[in-house]
XYZ file of C-alpha atoms in Angstrom:
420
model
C 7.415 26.424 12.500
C 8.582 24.938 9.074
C 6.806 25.117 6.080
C 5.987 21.446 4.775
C 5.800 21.278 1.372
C 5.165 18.150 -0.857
C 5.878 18.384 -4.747
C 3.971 16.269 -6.995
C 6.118 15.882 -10.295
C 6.536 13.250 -12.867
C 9.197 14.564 -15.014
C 12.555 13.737 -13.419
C 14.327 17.011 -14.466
C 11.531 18.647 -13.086
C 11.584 17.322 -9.910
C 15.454 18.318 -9.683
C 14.910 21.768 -10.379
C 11.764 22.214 -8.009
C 13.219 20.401 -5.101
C 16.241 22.379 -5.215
C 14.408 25.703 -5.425
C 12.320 24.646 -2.451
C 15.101 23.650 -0.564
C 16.571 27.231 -0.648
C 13.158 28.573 1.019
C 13.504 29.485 4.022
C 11.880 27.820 7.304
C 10.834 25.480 3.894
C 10.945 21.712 4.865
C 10.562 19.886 1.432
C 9.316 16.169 1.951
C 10.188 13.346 -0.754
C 8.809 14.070 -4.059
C 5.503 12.021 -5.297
C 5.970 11.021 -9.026
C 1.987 10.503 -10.184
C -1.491 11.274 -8.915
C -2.084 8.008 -7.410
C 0.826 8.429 -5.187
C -0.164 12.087 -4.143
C -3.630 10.932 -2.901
C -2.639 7.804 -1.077
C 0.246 10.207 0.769
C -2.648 13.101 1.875
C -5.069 10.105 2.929
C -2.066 8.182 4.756
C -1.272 11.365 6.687
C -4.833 12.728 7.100
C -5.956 9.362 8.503
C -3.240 10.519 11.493
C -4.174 13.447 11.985
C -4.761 16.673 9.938
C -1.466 18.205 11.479
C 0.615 15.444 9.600
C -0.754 16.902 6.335
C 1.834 19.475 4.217
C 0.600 22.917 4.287
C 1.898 23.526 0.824
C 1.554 20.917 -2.312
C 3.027 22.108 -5.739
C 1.445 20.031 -8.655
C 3.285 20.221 -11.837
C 1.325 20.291 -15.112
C 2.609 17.249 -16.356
C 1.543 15.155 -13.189
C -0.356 12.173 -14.392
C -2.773 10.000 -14.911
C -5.153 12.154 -13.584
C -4.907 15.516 -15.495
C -3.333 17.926 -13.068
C -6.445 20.652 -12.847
C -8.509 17.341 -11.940
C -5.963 16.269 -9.317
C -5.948 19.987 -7.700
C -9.841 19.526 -7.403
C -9.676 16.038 -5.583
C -6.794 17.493 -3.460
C -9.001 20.386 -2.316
C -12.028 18.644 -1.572
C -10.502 15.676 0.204
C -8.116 17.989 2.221
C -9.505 21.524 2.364
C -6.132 22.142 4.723
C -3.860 22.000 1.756
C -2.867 25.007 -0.188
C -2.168 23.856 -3.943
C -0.009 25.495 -6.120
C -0.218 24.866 -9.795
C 3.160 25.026 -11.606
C 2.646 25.620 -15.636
C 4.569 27.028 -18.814
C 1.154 28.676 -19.317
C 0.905 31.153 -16.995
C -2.194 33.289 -19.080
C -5.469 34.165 -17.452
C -7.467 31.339 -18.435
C -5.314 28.931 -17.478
C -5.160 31.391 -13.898
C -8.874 31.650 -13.477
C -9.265 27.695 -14.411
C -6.681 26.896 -11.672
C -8.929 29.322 -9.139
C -12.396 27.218 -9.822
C -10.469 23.933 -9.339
C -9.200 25.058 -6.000
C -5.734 25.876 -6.547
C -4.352 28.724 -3.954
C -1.603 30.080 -6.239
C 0.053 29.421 -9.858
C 3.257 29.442 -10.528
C 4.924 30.113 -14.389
C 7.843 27.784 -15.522
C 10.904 28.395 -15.973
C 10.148 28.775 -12.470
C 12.006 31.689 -10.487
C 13.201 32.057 -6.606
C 11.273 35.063 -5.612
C 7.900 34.377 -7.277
C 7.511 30.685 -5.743
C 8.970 31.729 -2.466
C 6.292 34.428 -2.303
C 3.473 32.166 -3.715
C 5.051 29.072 -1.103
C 4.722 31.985 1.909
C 0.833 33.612 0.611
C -0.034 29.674 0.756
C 1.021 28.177 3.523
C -0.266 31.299 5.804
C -3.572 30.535 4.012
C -3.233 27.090 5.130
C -2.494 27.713 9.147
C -5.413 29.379 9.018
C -7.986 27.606 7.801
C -6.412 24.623 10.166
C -6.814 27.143 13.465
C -10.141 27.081 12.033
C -11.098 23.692 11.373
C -9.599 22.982 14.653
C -12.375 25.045 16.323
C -14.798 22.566 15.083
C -14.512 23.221 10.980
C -17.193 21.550 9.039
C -14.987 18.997 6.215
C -14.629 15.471 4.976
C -13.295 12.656 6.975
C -12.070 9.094 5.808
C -9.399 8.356 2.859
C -12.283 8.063 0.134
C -14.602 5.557 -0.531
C -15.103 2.598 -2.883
C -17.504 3.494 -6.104
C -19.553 1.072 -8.403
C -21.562 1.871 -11.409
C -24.107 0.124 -12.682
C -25.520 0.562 -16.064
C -28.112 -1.732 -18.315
C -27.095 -3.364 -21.799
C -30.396 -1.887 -22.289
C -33.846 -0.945 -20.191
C -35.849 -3.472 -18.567
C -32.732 -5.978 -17.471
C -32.666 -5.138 -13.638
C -30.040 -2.446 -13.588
C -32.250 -0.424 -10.456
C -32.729 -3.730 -8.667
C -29.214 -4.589 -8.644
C -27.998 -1.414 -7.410
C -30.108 -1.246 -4.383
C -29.393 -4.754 -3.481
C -25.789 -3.907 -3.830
C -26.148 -0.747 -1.486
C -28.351 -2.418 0.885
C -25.916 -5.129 1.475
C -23.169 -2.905 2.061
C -25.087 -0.672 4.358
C -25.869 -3.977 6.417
C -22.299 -5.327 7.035
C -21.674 -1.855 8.865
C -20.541 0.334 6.108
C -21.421 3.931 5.644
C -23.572 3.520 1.917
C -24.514 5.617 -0.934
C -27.180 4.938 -3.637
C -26.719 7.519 -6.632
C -29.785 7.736 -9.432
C -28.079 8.755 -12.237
C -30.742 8.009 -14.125
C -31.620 11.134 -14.544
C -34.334 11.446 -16.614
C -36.109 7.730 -15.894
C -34.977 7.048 -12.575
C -36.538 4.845 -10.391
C -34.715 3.976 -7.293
C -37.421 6.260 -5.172
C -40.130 4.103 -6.948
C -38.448 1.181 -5.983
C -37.798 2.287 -2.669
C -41.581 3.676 -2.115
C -40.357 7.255 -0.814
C -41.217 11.029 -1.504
C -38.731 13.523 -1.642
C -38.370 16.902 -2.497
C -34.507 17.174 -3.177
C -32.143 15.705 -5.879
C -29.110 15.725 -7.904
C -29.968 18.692 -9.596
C -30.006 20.733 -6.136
C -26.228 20.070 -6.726
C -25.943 20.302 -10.105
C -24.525 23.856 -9.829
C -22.477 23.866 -6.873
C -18.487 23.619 -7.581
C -17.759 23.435 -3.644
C -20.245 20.564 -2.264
C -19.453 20.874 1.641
C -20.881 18.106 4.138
C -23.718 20.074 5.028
C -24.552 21.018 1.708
C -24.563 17.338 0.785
C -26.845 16.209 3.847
C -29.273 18.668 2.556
C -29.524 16.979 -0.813
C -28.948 13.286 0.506
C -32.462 11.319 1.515
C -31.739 9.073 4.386
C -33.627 5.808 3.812
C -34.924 3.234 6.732
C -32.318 0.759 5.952
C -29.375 3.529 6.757
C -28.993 4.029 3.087
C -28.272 7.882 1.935
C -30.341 8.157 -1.162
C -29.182 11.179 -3.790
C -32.016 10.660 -6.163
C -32.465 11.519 -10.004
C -34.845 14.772 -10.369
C -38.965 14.051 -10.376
C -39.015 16.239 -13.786
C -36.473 14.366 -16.262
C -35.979 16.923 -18.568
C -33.987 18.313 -15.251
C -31.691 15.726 -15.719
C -29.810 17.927 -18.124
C -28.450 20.445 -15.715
C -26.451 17.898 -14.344
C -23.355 17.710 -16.768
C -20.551 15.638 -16.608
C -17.921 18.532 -14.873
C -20.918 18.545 -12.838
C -20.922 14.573 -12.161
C -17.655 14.747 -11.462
C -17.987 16.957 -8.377
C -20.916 15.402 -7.114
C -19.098 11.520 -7.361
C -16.001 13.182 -5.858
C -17.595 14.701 -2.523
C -19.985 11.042 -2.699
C -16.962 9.446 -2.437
C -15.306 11.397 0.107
C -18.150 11.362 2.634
C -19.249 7.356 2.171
C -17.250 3.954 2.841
C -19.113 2.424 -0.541
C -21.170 4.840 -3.408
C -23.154 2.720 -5.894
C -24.201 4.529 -9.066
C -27.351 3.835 -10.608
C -26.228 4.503 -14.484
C -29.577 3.006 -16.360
C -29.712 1.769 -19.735
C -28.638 5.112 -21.602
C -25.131 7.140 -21.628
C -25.230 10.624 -20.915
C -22.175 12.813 -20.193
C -22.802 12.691 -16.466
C -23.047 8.461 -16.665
C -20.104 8.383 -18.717
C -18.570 10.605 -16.222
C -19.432 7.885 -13.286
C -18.050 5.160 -15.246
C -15.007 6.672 -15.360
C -14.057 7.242 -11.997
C -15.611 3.997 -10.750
C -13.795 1.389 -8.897
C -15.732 -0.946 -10.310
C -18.178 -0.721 -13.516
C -20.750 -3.150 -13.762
C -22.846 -3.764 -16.853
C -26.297 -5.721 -16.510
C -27.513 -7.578 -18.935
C -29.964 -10.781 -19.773
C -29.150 -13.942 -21.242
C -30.895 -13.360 -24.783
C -29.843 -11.901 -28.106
C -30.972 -8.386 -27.778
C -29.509 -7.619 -24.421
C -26.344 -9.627 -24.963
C -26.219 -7.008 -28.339
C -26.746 -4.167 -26.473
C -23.887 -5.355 -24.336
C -21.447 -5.888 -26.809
C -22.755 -2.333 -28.097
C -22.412 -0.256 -24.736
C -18.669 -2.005 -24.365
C -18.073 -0.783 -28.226
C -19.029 2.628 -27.341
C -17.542 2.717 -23.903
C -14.167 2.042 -25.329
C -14.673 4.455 -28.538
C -14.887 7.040 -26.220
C -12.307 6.626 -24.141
C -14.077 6.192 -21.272
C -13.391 2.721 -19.936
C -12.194 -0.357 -21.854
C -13.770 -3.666 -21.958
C -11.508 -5.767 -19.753
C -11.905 -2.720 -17.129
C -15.745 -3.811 -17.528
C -17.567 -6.761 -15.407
C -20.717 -8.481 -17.058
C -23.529 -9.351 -14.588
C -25.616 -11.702 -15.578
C -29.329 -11.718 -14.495
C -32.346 -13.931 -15.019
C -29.702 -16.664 -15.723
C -31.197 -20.093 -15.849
C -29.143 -23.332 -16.827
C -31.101 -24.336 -19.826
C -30.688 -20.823 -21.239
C -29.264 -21.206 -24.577
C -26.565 -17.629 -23.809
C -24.362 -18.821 -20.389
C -21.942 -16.237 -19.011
C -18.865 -17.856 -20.544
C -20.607 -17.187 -23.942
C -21.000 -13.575 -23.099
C -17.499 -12.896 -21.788
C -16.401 -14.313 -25.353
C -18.824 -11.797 -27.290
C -18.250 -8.735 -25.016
C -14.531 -9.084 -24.188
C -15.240 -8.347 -20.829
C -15.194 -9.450 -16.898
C -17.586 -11.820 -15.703
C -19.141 -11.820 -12.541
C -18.766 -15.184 -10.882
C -22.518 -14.685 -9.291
C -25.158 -14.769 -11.931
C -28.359 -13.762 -11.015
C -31.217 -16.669 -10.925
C -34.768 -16.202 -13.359
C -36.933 -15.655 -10.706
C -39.911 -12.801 -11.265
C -42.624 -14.678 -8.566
C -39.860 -14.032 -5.500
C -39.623 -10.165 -6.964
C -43.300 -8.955 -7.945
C -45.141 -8.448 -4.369
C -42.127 -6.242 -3.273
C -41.313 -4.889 -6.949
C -45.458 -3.566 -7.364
C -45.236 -2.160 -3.507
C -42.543 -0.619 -4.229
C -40.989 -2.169 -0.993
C -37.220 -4.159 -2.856
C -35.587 -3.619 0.080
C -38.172 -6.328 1.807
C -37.307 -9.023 0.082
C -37.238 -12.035 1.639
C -33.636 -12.705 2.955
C -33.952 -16.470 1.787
C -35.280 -15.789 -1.654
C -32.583 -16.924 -4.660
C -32.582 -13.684 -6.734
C -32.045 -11.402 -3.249
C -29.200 -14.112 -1.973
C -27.224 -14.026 -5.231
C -27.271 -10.168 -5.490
C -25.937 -10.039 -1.882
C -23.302 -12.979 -2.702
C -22.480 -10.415 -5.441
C -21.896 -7.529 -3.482
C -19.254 -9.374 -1.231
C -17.460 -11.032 -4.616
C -17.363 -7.286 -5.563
C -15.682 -6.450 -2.327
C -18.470 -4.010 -0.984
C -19.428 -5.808 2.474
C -17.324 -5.479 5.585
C -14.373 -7.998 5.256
C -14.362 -8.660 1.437
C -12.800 -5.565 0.372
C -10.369 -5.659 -2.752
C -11.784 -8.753 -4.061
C -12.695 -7.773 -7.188
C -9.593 -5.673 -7.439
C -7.163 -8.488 -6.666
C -9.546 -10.186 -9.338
C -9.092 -7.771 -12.235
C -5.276 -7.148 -11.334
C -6.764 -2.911 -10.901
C -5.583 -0.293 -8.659
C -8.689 1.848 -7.019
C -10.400 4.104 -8.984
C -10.647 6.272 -5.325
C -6.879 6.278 -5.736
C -6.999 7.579 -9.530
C -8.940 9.989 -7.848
C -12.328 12.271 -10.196
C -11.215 10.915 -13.930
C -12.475 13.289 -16.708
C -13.126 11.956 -19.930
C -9.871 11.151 -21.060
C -10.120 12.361 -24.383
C -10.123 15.475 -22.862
C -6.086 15.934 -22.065
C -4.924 18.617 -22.442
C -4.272 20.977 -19.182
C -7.534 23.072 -18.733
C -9.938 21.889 -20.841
């Protein structure tokens, strides 16, 4: 049986040389050449959506693939579809760079200028790898299904503006139109979605904090299944935990989130931390809360500032929600846009504390009363957003942005350069 191989290169010379090497393989069946990381994932989720025997054994990513930094890519690859053997091809072939590949997921590296009989042997070590571990999924493997899922932060101008309430209402309203939802505390050392939520629990983010390979089962173990249908992954009951989960670490855990779940909304908070900033990054969608009054409106305009100073998501990539919003308020959301540079959610969120308190002090949010103004809107949000059944890509056809499931785990992109 031929060995199908898929090369991922962006530089055009490259791809002539490497396509014309592979061609000479033999039993080697090249397929067309994907230029960019974008491309690469939407062709393994096309296929695997098929079946996992359309996939390539073999795919060859090139150190200058892009956007996504090519050691990133190889990690998305390998956790979306653990039946593909990567092979990283770099002018720096040195340990580091070797052992870095290794912890990514890459099978086998391969040194530029690139020679016959080393990628012909590294081609044959990693595509027998890759027949096997498909003889043993098919036995009834334990691995990921679906192309990826849609993910939306959700972070406060500052504390105290209804960044937890909005993020349960948004995953509660995408669990109830019938898709498979995630809630996320990444507040992780003042979270209070379990508060909110009225649960006990003994496991939380940190449990996978120091995992590089989170498989299904390992992520049921962490995951808290609410009543509603909602999987909760919950922020640690010490805070000063919260540090052990770092952003490489955020990374991971938003990555295999993503890959088990149709929607994954982030609970950010009011403060950035690496793993937050991490979140933001790969989100779909990045929402920033904030009330209509001079101090949140600041710390709006201040968390965009930051956001964009370091590198982590620029303000037109950035929608404004606007909550507690009342027409005599002196601050309306067209006033905001203009100070923050941002999006603007079209559904602003209604002043109305009397409809929240019973179900806020019970800790019972998910209760609200389906015909309450403030519970209503947040819904009506979720579907402008695209999150319920039959709205998807609204807020992407909105903002003119390709998926951030397509960009595929985003590190900070400050941080370039191959390896790092």
């Amino acid at each position: 049986m031929p060995t199908r191989i898929l090369p991922a290169v962006g530089d055009a010379d490259a791809v002539r040389s490497l396509t014309t090497l592979l061609s000479q393989l033999p039993d080697a069946e090249p397929v067309a050449p994907v230029t960019d990381s974008t491309q690469l994932v939407d062709t393994l989720a096309r296929l695997a959506a098929e079946s996992i025997d359309e996939l390539p054994e073999v795919v060859v990513v090139h150190e200058r693939i892009g956007p996504v930094p090519a050691l990133e890519l190889i990690r998305e690859v390998a956790l979306r579809f653990p039946a593909v053997g990567v092979i990283l091809v770099t002018s720096d072939a040195g340990p580091g760079l070797f052992q870095a590949a290794m912890d990514y997921g890459a099978r086998g590296l391969v040194a530029l200028p690139l020679h016959y009989e080393e990628l012909a042997s590294r081609v044959h070590a990693v595509a027998q790898w890759s027949v096997g571990v498909r003889r043993h999924l098919g036995a009834g493997g334990d691995v990921f299904s679906g192309v990826g899922g849609t993910v939306v932060t959700v972070s406060g101008a500052k504390g105290g503006v209804g960044t937890t309430l909005t993020a349960i209402q948004l995953a509660l309203a995408a669990q109830a139109s019938g898709r498979d939802t995630a809630l996320l505390d990444m507040d992780l050392q003042t979270g209070d979605v379990a508060a909110f939520l009225d649960i006990q629990f003994r496991r939380s983010v940190v449990d996978l904090a120091n995992i590089n390979d989170i498989s299904p089962r390992v992520l049921a173990d962490a995951v808290f299944r609410h009543d509603t249908g909602v999987s909760l992954l919950l922020a640690p009951g010490d805070g000063e935990r919260g540090e052990e989960v770092t952003d490489r670490a955020a990374r991971h855990i938003v990555s295999a989130l993503r890959s088990r779940y149709e929607v994954v909304v982030i609970d950010c908070g009011g403060q950035l931390t690496g793993a937050s900033a991490a979140a933001v990054e790969m989100a779909d969608t990045a929402l920033l809360v904030t009330t209509p009054d001079v101090v949140a409106v600041r710390g709006a305009k201040r968390t965009v500032r930051m956001w964009d100073r370091l590198q982590i998501r620029k303000a037109e990539e950035t929608t404004i929600v606007v909550n507690r919003h009342s027409r005599g308020a002196e601050i309306q959301p067209a006033l905001i846009q203009k100070i923050t540079g941002t999006g603007i959610a079209a559904t602003a969120v209604p002043a109305n504390y009397k409809e929240l308190q019973g179900a806020v002090d019970a800790g019972r949010v998910h209760e609200l009363d389906s015909k309450g103004t403030v519970r209503q809107a947040l819904w009506a949000l979720a579907g402008e957003l695209g999150l319920v059944k039959g709205t998807e890509g609204a807020v992407q056809r909105r903002n003119g942005r390709a998926r951030g499931g397509d960009r595929a785990a985003l590190t900070f992109r400050r941080r370039k350069e191959l390896g790092r």
